[in-house]
mmCIF file of N, CA and C in Angstrom:
data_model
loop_
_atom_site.group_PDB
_atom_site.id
_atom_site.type_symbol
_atom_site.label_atom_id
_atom_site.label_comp_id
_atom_site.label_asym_id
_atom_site.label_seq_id
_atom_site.Cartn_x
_atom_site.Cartn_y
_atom_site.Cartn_z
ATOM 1 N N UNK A 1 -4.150 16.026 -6.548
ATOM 2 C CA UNK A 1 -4.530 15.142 -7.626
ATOM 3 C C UNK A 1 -4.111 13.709 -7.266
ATOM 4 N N UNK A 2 -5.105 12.648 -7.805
ATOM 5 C CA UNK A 2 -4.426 11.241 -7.164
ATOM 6 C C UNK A 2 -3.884 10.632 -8.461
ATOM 7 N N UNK A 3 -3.399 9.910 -8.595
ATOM 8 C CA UNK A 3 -2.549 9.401 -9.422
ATOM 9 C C UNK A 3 -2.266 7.449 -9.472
ATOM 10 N N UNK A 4 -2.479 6.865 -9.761
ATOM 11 C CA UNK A 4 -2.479 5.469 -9.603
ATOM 12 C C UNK A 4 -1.139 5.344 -10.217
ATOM 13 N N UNK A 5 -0.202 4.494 -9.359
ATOM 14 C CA UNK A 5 1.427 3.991 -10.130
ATOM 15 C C UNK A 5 1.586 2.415 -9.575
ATOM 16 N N UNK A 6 2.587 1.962 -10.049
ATOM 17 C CA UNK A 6 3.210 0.565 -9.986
ATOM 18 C C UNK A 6 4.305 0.893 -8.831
ATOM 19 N N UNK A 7 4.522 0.297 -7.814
ATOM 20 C CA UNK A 7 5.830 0.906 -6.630
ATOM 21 C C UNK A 7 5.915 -1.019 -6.244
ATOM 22 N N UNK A 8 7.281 -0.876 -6.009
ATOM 23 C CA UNK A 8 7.505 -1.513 -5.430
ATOM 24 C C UNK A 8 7.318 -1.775 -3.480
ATOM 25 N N UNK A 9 7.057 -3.046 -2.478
ATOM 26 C CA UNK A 9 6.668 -2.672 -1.469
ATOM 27 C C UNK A 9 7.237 -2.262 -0.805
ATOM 28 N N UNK A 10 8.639 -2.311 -0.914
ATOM 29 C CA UNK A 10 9.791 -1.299 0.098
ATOM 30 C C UNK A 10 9.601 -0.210 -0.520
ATOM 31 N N UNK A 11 8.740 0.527 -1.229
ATOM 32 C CA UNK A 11 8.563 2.019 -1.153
ATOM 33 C C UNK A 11 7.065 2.441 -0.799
ATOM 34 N N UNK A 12 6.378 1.520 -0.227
ATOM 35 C CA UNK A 12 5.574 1.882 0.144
ATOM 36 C C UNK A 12 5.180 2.895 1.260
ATOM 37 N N UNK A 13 4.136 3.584 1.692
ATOM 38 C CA UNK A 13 4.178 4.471 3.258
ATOM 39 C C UNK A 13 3.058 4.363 4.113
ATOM 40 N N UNK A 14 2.883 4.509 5.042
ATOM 41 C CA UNK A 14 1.538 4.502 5.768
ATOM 42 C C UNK A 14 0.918 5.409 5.080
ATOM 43 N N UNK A 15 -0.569 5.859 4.819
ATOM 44 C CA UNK A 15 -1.228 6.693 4.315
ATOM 45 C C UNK A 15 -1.769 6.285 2.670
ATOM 46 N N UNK A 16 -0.624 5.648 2.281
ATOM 47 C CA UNK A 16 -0.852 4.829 0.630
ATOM 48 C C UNK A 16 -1.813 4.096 0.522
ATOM 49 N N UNK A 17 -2.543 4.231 -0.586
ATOM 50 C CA UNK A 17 -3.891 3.325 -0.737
ATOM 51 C C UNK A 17 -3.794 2.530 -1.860
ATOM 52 N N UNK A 18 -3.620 1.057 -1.313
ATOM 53 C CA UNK A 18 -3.327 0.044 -2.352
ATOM 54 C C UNK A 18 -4.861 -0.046 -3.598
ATOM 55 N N UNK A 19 -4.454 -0.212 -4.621
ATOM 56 C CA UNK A 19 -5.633 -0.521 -5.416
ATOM 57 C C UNK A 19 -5.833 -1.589 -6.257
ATOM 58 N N UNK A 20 -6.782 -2.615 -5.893
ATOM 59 C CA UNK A 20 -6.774 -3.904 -6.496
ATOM 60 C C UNK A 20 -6.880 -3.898 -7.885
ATOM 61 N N UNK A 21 -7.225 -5.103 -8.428
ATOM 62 C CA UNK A 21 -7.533 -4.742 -10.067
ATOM 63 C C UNK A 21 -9.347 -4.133 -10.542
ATOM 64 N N UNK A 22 -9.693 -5.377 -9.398
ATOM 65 C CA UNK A 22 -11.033 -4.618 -9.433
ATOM 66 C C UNK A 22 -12.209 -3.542 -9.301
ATOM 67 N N UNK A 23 -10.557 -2.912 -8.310
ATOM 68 C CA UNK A 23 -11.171 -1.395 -7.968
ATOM 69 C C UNK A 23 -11.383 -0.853 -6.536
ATOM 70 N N UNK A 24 -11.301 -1.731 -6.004
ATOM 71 C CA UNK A 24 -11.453 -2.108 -4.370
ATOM 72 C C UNK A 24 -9.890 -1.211 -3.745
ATOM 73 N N UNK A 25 -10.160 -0.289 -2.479
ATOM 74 C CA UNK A 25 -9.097 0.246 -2.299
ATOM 75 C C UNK A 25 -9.083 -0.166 -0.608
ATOM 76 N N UNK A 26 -7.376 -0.293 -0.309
ATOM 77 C CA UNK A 26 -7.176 -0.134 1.162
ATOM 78 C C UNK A 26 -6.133 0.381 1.721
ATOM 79 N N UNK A 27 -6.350 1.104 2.438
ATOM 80 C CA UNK A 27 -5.231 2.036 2.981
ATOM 81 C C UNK A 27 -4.324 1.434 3.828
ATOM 82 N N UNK A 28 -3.062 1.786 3.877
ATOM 83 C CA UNK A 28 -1.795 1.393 4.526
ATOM 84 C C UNK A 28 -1.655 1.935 5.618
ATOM 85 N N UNK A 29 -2.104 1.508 7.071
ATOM 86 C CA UNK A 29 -2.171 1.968 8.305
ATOM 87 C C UNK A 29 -0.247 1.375 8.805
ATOM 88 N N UNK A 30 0.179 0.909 8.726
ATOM 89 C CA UNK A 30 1.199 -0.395 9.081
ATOM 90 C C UNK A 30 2.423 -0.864 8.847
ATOM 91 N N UNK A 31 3.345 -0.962 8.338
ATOM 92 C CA UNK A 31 4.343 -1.058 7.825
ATOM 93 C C UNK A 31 6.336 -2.180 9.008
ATOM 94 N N UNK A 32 6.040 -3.451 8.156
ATOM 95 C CA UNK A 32 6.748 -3.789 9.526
ATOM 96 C C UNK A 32 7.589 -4.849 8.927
ATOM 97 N N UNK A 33 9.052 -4.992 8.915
ATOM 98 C CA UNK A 33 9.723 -6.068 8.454
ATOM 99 C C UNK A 33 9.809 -7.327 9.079
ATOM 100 N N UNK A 34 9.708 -8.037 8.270
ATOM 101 C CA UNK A 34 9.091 -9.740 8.738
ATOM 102 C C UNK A 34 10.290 -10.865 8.161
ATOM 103 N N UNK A 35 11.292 -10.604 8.633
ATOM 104 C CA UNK A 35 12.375 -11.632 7.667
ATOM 105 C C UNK A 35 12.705 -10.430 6.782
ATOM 106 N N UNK A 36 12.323 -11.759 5.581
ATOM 107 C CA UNK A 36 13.233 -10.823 4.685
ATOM 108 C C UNK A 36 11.869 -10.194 4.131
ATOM 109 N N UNK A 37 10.553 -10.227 3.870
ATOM 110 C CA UNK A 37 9.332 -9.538 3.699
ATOM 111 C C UNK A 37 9.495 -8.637 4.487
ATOM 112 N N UNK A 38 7.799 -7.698 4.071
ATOM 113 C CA UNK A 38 7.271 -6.752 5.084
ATOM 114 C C UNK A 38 5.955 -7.212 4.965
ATOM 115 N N UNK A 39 5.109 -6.695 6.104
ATOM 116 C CA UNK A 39 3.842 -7.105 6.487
ATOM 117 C C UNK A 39 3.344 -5.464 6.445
ATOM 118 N N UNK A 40 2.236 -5.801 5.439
ATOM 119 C CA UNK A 40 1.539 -4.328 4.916
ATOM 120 C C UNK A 40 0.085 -5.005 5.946
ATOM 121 N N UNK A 41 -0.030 -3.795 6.921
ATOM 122 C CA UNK A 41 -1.144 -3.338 7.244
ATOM 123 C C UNK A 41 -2.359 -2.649 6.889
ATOM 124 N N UNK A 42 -3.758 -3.237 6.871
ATOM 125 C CA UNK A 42 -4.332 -2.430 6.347
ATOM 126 C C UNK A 42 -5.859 -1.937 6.438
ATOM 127 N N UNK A 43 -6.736 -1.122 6.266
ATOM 128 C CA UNK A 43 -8.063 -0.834 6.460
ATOM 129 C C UNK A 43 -8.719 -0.991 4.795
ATOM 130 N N UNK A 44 -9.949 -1.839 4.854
ATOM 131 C CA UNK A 44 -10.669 -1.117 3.604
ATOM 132 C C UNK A 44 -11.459 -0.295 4.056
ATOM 133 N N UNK A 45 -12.252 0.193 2.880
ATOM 134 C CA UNK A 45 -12.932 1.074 2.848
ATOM 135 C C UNK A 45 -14.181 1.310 4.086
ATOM 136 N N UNK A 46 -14.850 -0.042 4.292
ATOM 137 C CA UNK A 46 -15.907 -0.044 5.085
ATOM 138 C C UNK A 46 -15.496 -0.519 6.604
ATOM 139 N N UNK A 47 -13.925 -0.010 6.858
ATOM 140 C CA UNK A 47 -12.916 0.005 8.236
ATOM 141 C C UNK A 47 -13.018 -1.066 8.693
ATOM 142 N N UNK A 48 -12.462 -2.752 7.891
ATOM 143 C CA UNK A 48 -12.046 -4.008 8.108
ATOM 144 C C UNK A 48 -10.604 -3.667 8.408
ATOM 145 N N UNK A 49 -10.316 -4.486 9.247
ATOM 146 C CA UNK A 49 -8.573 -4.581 8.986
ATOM 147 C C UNK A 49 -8.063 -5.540 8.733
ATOM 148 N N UNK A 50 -6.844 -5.805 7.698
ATOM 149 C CA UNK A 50 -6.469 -6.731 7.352
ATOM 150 C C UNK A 50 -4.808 -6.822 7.523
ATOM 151 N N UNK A 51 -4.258 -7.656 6.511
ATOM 152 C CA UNK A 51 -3.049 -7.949 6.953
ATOM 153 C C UNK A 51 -2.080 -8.662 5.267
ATOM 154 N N UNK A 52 -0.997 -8.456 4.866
ATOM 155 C CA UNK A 52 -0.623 -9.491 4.181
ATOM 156 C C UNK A 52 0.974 -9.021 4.201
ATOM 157 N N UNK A 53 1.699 -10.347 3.706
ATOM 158 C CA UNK A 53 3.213 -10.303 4.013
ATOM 159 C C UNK A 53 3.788 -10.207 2.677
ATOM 160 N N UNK A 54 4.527 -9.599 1.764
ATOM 161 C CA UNK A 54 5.333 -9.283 0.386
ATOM 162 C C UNK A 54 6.909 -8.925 0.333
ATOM 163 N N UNK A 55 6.969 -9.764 -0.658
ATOM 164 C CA UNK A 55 8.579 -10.014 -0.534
ATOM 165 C C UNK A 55 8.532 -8.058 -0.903
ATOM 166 N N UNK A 56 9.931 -7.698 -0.622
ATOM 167 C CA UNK A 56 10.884 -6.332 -0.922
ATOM 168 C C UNK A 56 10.238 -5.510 -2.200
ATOM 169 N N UNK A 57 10.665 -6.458 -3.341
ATOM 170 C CA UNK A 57 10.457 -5.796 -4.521
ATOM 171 C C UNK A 57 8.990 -6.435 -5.360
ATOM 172 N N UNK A 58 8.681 -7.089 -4.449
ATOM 173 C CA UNK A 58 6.452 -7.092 -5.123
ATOM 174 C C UNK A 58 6.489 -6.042 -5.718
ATOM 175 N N UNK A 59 5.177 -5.990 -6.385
ATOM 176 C CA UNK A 59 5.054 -4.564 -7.313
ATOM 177 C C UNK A 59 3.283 -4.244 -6.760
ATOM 178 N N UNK A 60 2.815 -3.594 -6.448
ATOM 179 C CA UNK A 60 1.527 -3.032 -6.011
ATOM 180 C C UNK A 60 1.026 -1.793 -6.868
ATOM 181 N N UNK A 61 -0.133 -1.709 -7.174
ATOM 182 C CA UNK A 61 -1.230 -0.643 -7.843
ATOM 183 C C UNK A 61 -1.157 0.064 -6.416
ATOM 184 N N UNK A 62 -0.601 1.583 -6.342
ATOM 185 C CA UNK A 62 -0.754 2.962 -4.862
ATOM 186 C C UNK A 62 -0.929 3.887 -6.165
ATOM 187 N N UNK A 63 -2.548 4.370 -5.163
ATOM 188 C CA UNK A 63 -2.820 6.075 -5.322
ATOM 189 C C UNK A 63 -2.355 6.614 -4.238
ATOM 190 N N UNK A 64 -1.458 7.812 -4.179
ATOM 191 C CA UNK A 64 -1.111 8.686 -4.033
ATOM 192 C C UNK A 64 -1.385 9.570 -3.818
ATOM 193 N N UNK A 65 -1.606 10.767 -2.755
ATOM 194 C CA UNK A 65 -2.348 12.068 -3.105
ATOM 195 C C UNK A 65 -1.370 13.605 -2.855
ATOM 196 N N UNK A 66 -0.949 14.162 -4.169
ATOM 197 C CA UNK A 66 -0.081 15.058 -3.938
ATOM 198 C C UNK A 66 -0.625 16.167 -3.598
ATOM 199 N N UNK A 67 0.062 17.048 -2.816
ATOM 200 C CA UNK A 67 -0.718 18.632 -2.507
ATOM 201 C C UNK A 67 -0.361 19.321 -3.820
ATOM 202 N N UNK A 68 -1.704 19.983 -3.986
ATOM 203 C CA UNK A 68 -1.621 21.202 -5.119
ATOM 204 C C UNK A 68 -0.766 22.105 -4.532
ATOM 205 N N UNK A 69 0.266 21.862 -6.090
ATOM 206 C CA UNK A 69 1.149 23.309 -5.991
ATOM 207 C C UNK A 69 0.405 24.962 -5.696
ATOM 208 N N UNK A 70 1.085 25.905 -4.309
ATOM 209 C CA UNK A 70 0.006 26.987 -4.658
ATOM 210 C C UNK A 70 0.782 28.416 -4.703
#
């Protein structure tokens, strides 16, 4: 099941798919400390890659995808 939450970017993971407000999603290929930031790596949907730098405790829209309990 996916789940949309508020995380801060030091809990972010590779595999996490950031979600804008508008709806637009991009996945977290990347993960790399830059100072006192981190630099989130990333793919959208139609496999652009991009890039942006966020202080520690930013707050980001991540879906999530948990395995069904079986």
């Amino acid at each position: 099941m996916d789940e949309i939450e508020l995380t801060q970017t030091r809990h972010l993971a590779v595999g996490d798919t950031l979600v804008s407000a508008s709806g637009a999603t991009y996945e977290v290929t990347r993960l790399l400390r830059v100072g006192r930031g981190i630099r989130v790596h990333y793919v959208t949907a139609d496999g652009r890659a991009g890039r942006f730098t966020a202080a520690p405790e930013a707050v980001s829209r991540v879906r999530r995808q948990y395995a069904a309990a079986s």
